[in-house]
Amino acid sequence: MTRIDVSDIQGFALRGYNFPYARYLLLELAPAKQARALLRKLLNVVTTGERWDINNKPQSTVNVAFTHKGLEQLALPLASLLSFPLEFQQGMRARSDILGDSGTNAPERWDPVWREQYVHAWLAVNARTAEALEARSREMQQFIDETGGARLLQSQDAGAIRLHGKFSTSEHFGYTDGFGNPDFKGAERDCVPGQGKLTKRGEWEALATGEFLLGYADEAGELPVSPIPHLLGRNGTFMVYRKLHQNVNTFRAYLDAKGKHYQGGKEKLAAKFVGRWRDGTPLELSPDMADPTIVADPNQNTNFTYGEDPAGIRCPLGAHIRRTHPRDAFGFNGGLVNRRRIMRRGLAYGEYVPEGQPVSDSDERGIIFMALNASIFRQFEFVQQQWIEYGNDARLGNDKDLLLGNHEGKGKFVVQGTADHANPPFICGALPNFVELRGGDYFFLPSLTALAMIATGTVDPR
Amino acid sequence: MTNINGKAYAMNAITPMKPWKTPLLKLFFLVLGAVKPLQKDLKNLSFIHFARWVCIGRNAFPRLSDEQPTEELKYDYLLFISNFNGTWNQYIDAFSAVLYKGLDAIWLWSEKYPGSRPVTAFKRYISFVQFDTDYYYNAYPHSATNDVKAAIRVQSAFTKFAQTSQSLSPADFQEAWLSFQAAVSPDLGATGIAPIGT
């Protein structure tokens, strides 16, 4: 059994808090002396991975992460700065060619805060209530004012979408989101079927800790690439932050138009796009209709494989969840997939507009996509480059992921099918960009120990 | 000089072996060649065009003329040639993830081979023993092997459909057309430019 030091790990790295309110403060740090003073204030309030007392759960949480530019500003020793993985040193803007972030997704088109400035730190507040969010945000601003440690470049709000008066896990296109996060050894819950990795016997077990936290063995049996000294990296992880704008009007119009011609109907086509019905029912488990009992059961809602559906008859080969978490789809019991997993911590931003009401593409609306992984290069960048913007592993040539692909009006999506009229093959052509990248960067989410070292200027690369 | 042409990558590696080990490896190759199930995992890696290992004896190198100095080599050599789609890292990661037993059985006899797991040491080793490709011709730079194989399936299904659908009634034709579309629907990926190598 793997034990991890939960009191040294930021809570955000271990679990999604499932709080409905969030605010991400994007900071430019002051010179090291003042910035360190701010970090010393934060040290006392950063939320760790320790379990919460059931009678005394916090109303809000605080987490912090830094870009490489931010660590430079904090005057880490050069030897440490240069020991970080190359992609993190470069930052996401410089990786746009590798990621396929071109055209409407190119850095020149990003929001000014990501295009013109360098965000040094991401200070995240998650909260149970709007009041708690405001209270904690005020405290953060007070820390900033008292120490002069940073300048607030932008405050990005995000949160759960309210449906029928209740908070949901829905996103703006109407899909229930947030099912498939990988389990890893040492995290608090047992492995949920479908969430870790497949064994040879076809069972599911947790992934190696080192796929998601630095300082622990990974799936290859070695320690992930980590900055020096060892204590700077251990119990930390890397975070990818992408502001993904959703063209909701374009999506709804496209689905309506294609849905009219698809014999399975509009909702089935929507399910084929993603691999889940919009309520979350996996197509592999229920190809003909949504089934709330499956969605409600954690032992079922991610518990499936693609081995019995090699031609994509139930779930298309290019469906979003099949591309991004292929399970056994490439054979070898998922052996080619286990080192390409990411932990998602996304939340919607912008006002939700119910189906049937007029909606504009240009309103601020989308997902703040955050992914955690031990190696941005091997995990997030691989998924983005090879599985979203390309299709060879899924045997789909250059076809891109329907939802996230940078199609520029030229993409296509094939729904595999049979001669059965209820499930015929269907081609969706002239794909527009349903999602556009509006900015983001690569962050390092340090452990509490590392944060203390950074805050006191005692990082010693030896 | 390039190892990359379109969607394909050419990898060559040469590793020295103590001569007494060569017959053992050849014996293993004999078994590997005869027992087809042992080749299954390699063949199932769909992005690999082929992988070939050749033992080159220390006396097998040609002396082209009298002017070429005579050499007395101490090692036999193992030549590895493979073409694949995707990136160098992806290829070695895949080898290490799912073919490590087979790879170790083949390369174990080579000097300083660290084993294919953990993968970092293995990558370091390959980068030391890899020789860059002088000239690389690729007939279909915008296609991976998966694309070519898919195109062959579509073409033969289409030819068959054309032959069998000539005299169908409109209603039967519609059904046959649907069946044809269904049959080729997994094989319709676009061809094009590969993502940039990392």
Short mmCIF file of N, CA, C and O in Angstrom, two decimals, chain B residues 3-58:
data_model
loop_
_atom_site.label_atom_id
_atom_site.label_comp_id
_atom_site.label_asym_id
_atom_site.label_seq_id
_atom_site.Cartn_x
_atom_site.Cartn_y
_atom_site.Cartn_z
N ASN B 3 15.48 11.51 -40.25
CA ASN B 3 14.83 10.29 -39.78
C ASN B 3 13.33 10.34 -40.00
O ASN B 3 12.65 9.36 -39.81
N ILE B 4 12.84 11.54 -40.36
CA ILE B 4 11.40 11.72 -40.48
C ILE B 4 11.04 12.08 -41.90
O ILE B 4 11.67 12.94 -42.52
N ASN B 5 10.04 11.40 -42.44
CA ASN B 5 9.52 11.78 -43.74
C ASN B 5 8.01 11.66 -43.68
O ASN B 5 7.48 10.56 -43.59
N GLY B 6 7.31 12.79 -43.71
CA GLY B 6 5.85 12.75 -43.58
C GLY B 6 5.48 12.16 -42.24
O GLY B 6 5.99 12.58 -41.21
N LYS B 7 4.59 11.18 -42.27
CA LYS B 7 4.11 10.59 -41.03
C LYS B 7 5.02 9.47 -40.51
O LYS B 7 4.72 8.86 -39.49
N ALA B 8 6.09 9.18 -41.24
CA ALA B 8 6.90 8.02 -40.87
C ALA B 8 8.24 8.41 -40.27
O ALA B 8 8.80 9.46 -40.58
N TYR B 9 8.74 7.56 -39.40
CA TYR B 9 10.03 7.74 -38.75
C TYR B 9 10.85 6.49 -39.01
O TYR B 9 10.35 5.36 -38.87
N ALA B 10 12.11 6.68 -39.39
CA ALA B 10 13.01 5.54 -39.61
C ALA B 10 14.03 5.50 -38.49
O ALA B 10 14.72 6.49 -38.25
N MET B 11 14.10 4.38 -37.82
CA MET B 11 15.07 4.24 -36.74
C MET B 11 16.05 3.11 -37.04
O MET B 11 15.65 2.02 -37.43
N ASN B 12 17.32 3.42 -36.89
CA ASN B 12 18.36 2.39 -37.03
C ASN B 12 19.20 2.41 -35.76
O ASN B 12 19.58 3.49 -35.31
N ALA B 13 19.48 1.24 -35.24
CA ALA B 13 20.35 1.18 -34.06
C ALA B 13 21.31 0.01 -34.23
O ALA B 13 20.95 -1.04 -34.77
N ILE B 14 22.54 0.23 -33.81
CA ILE B 14 23.55 -0.84 -33.89
C ILE B 14 24.18 -1.01 -32.52
O ILE B 14 24.64 -0.03 -31.92
N THR B 15 24.15 -2.25 -32.04
CA THR B 15 24.70 -2.49 -30.70
C THR B 15 25.71 -3.64 -30.74
O THR B 15 25.48 -4.65 -31.43
N PRO B 16 26.82 -3.50 -30.04
CA PRO B 16 27.84 -4.56 -30.03
C PRO B 16 27.48 -5.71 -29.08
O PRO B 16 26.86 -5.48 -28.03
N MET B 17 27.85 -6.92 -29.53
CA MET B 17 27.62 -8.11 -28.69
C MET B 17 28.92 -8.90 -28.60
O MET B 17 29.64 -9.05 -29.60
N LYS B 18 29.21 -9.48 -27.45
CA LYS B 18 30.34 -10.41 -27.35
C LYS B 18 30.03 -11.62 -28.23
O LYS B 18 28.92 -12.15 -28.19
N PRO B 19 30.99 -12.04 -29.08
CA PRO B 19 30.70 -13.07 -30.09
C PRO B 19 30.11 -14.38 -29.53
O PRO B 19 29.27 -14.99 -30.17
N TRP B 20 30.47 -14.75 -28.31
CA TRP B 20 29.91 -16.03 -27.80
C TRP B 20 28.41 -15.95 -27.57
O TRP B 20 27.71 -16.95 -27.48
N LYS B 21 27.90 -14.71 -27.50
CA LYS B 21 26.46 -14.55 -27.23
C LYS B 21 25.62 -14.64 -28.51
O LYS B 21 24.42 -14.91 -28.45
N THR B 22 26.27 -14.37 -29.65
CA THR B 22 25.52 -14.28 -30.90
C THR B 22 24.73 -15.55 -31.22
O THR B 22 23.55 -15.46 -31.58
N PRO B 23 25.32 -16.74 -31.09
CA PRO B 23 24.53 -17.95 -31.41
C PRO B 23 23.30 -18.10 -30.52
O PRO B 23 22.26 -18.58 -30.98
N LEU B 24 23.41 -17.64 -29.30
CA LEU B 24 22.25 -17.73 -28.40
C LEU B 24 21.10 -16.85 -28.90
O LEU B 24 19.94 -17.25 -28.91
N LEU B 25 21.49 -15.65 -29.34
CA LEU B 25 20.47 -14.74 -29.86
C LEU B 25 19.87 -15.31 -31.15
O LEU B 25 18.65 -15.25 -31.36
N LYS B 26 20.74 -15.88 -31.99
CA LYS B 26 20.23 -16.46 -33.25
C LYS B 26 19.25 -17.59 -32.96
O LYS B 26 18.24 -17.74 -33.67
N LEU B 27 19.55 -18.36 -31.94
CA LEU B 27 18.64 -19.43 -31.55
C LEU B 27 17.29 -18.85 -31.14
O LEU B 27 16.24 -19.34 -31.53
N PHE B 28 17.36 -17.75 -30.39
CA PHE B 28 16.12 -17.09 -29.96
C PHE B 28 15.33 -16.58 -31.18
O PHE B 28 14.12 -16.72 -31.25
N PHE B 29 16.05 -15.99 -32.15
CA PHE B 29 15.38 -15.51 -33.37
C PHE B 29 14.70 -16.66 -34.12
O PHE B 29 13.63 -16.50 -34.69
N LEU B 30 15.38 -17.83 -34.11
CA LEU B 30 14.83 -19.01 -34.77
C LEU B 30 13.49 -19.38 -34.15
O LEU B 30 12.50 -19.63 -34.84
N VAL B 31 13.46 -19.36 -32.83
CA VAL B 31 12.22 -19.67 -32.10
C VAL B 31 11.16 -18.61 -32.39
O VAL B 31 10.01 -18.90 -32.71
N LEU B 32 11.59 -17.34 -32.33
CA LEU B 32 10.68 -16.22 -32.56
C LEU B 32 10.08 -16.28 -33.96
O LEU B 32 8.90 -16.00 -34.18
N GLY B 33 10.91 -16.70 -34.93
CA GLY B 33 10.44 -16.77 -36.31
C GLY B 33 9.44 -17.91 -36.51
O GLY B 33 8.52 -17.81 -37.32
N ALA B 34 9.63 -18.99 -35.74
CA ALA B 34 8.81 -20.19 -35.95
C ALA B 34 7.51 -20.13 -35.16
O ALA B 34 6.47 -20.58 -35.62
N VAL B 35 7.57 -19.55 -33.96
CA VAL B 35 6.38 -19.56 -33.10
C VAL B 35 5.63 -18.23 -33.27
O VAL B 35 5.95 -17.23 -32.65
N LYS B 36 4.64 -18.25 -34.16
CA LYS B 36 3.97 -17.01 -34.54
C LYS B 36 3.33 -16.26 -33.35
O LYS B 36 3.36 -15.03 -33.33
N PRO B 37 2.72 -16.98 -32.39
CA PRO B 37 2.09 -16.23 -31.28
C PRO B 37 3.06 -15.30 -30.56
O PRO B 37 2.64 -14.27 -30.02
N LEU B 38 4.36 -15.62 -30.58
CA LEU B 38 5.34 -14.76 -29.91
C LEU B 38 5.46 -13.41 -30.61
O LEU B 38 5.92 -12.44 -30.03
N GLN B 39 5.06 -13.35 -31.89
CA GLN B 39 5.18 -12.09 -32.63
C GLN B 39 3.93 -11.22 -32.49
O GLN B 39 3.89 -10.10 -32.99
N LYS B 40 2.93 -11.78 -31.82
CA LYS B 40 1.61 -11.14 -31.80
C LYS B 40 1.65 -9.69 -31.29
O LYS B 40 1.12 -8.78 -31.92
N ASP B 41 2.31 -9.49 -30.15
CA ASP B 41 2.29 -8.16 -29.54
C ASP B 41 2.92 -7.11 -30.46
O ASP B 41 2.42 -6.01 -30.60
N LEU B 42 4.05 -7.49 -31.08
CA LEU B 42 4.71 -6.54 -31.98
C LEU B 42 3.79 -6.20 -33.15
O LEU B 42 3.63 -5.03 -33.51
N LYS B 43 3.17 -7.23 -33.70
CA LYS B 43 2.30 -6.98 -34.85
C LYS B 43 1.07 -6.17 -34.48
O LYS B 43 0.50 -5.47 -35.31
N ASN B 44 0.63 -6.28 -33.25
CA ASN B 44 -0.56 -5.54 -32.82
C ASN B 44 -0.31 -4.06 -32.56
O ASN B 44 -1.24 -3.31 -32.36
N LEU B 45 0.95 -3.67 -32.54
CA LEU B 45 1.23 -2.24 -32.41
C LEU B 45 1.04 -1.62 -33.78
O LEU B 45 1.91 -1.66 -34.64
N SER B 46 -0.15 -1.04 -33.98
CA SER B 46 -0.57 -0.71 -35.35
C SER B 46 0.25 0.39 -35.99
O SER B 46 0.22 0.56 -37.19
N PHE B 47 1.00 1.16 -35.19
CA PHE B 47 1.75 2.27 -35.80
C PHE B 47 3.13 1.85 -36.26
O PHE B 47 3.88 2.66 -36.79
N ILE B 48 3.48 0.58 -36.06
CA ILE B 48 4.80 0.11 -36.51
C ILE B 48 4.67 -0.53 -37.90
O ILE B 48 3.89 -1.45 -38.09
N HIS B 49 5.42 -0.02 -38.86
CA HIS B 49 5.41 -0.63 -40.20
C HIS B 49 6.06 -1.99 -40.12
O HIS B 49 5.55 -2.99 -40.60
N PHE B 50 7.25 -2.01 -39.57
CA PHE B 50 7.97 -3.27 -39.39
C PHE B 50 9.10 -3.02 -38.41
O PHE B 50 9.49 -1.87 -38.17
N ALA B 51 9.61 -4.10 -37.86
CA ALA B 51 10.80 -4.02 -37.03
C ALA B 51 11.66 -5.24 -37.39
O ALA B 51 11.14 -6.35 -37.49
N ARG B 52 12.93 -4.99 -37.64
CA ARG B 52 13.79 -6.08 -38.10
C ARG B 52 15.09 -6.05 -37.31
O ARG B 52 15.68 -4.99 -37.10
N TRP B 53 15.49 -7.22 -36.86
CA TRP B 53 16.78 -7.34 -36.19
C TRP B 53 17.68 -8.27 -37.02
O TRP B 53 17.22 -9.31 -37.50
N VAL B 54 18.93 -7.91 -37.18
CA VAL B 54 19.86 -8.71 -37.95
C VAL B 54 21.18 -8.82 -37.17
O VAL B 54 21.71 -7.81 -36.71
N CYS B 55 21.67 -10.05 -37.05
CA CYS B 55 23.00 -10.23 -36.44
C CYS B 55 24.05 -10.08 -37.52
O CYS B 55 23.95 -10.71 -38.58
N ILE B 56 25.04 -9.26 -37.28
CA ILE B 56 26.14 -9.10 -38.23
C ILE B 56 27.42 -9.56 -37.55
O ILE B 56 27.87 -8.96 -36.56
N GLY B 57 27.97 -10.66 -38.08
CA GLY B 57 29.19 -11.23 -37.49
C GLY B 57 30.36 -10.28 -37.64
O GLY B 57 30.39 -9.46 -38.57
N ARG B 58 31.33 -10.41 -36.77
CA ARG B 58 32.47 -9.47 -36.83
C ARG B 58 33.31 -9.67 -38.07
O ARG B 58 34.07 -8.79 -38.49
#
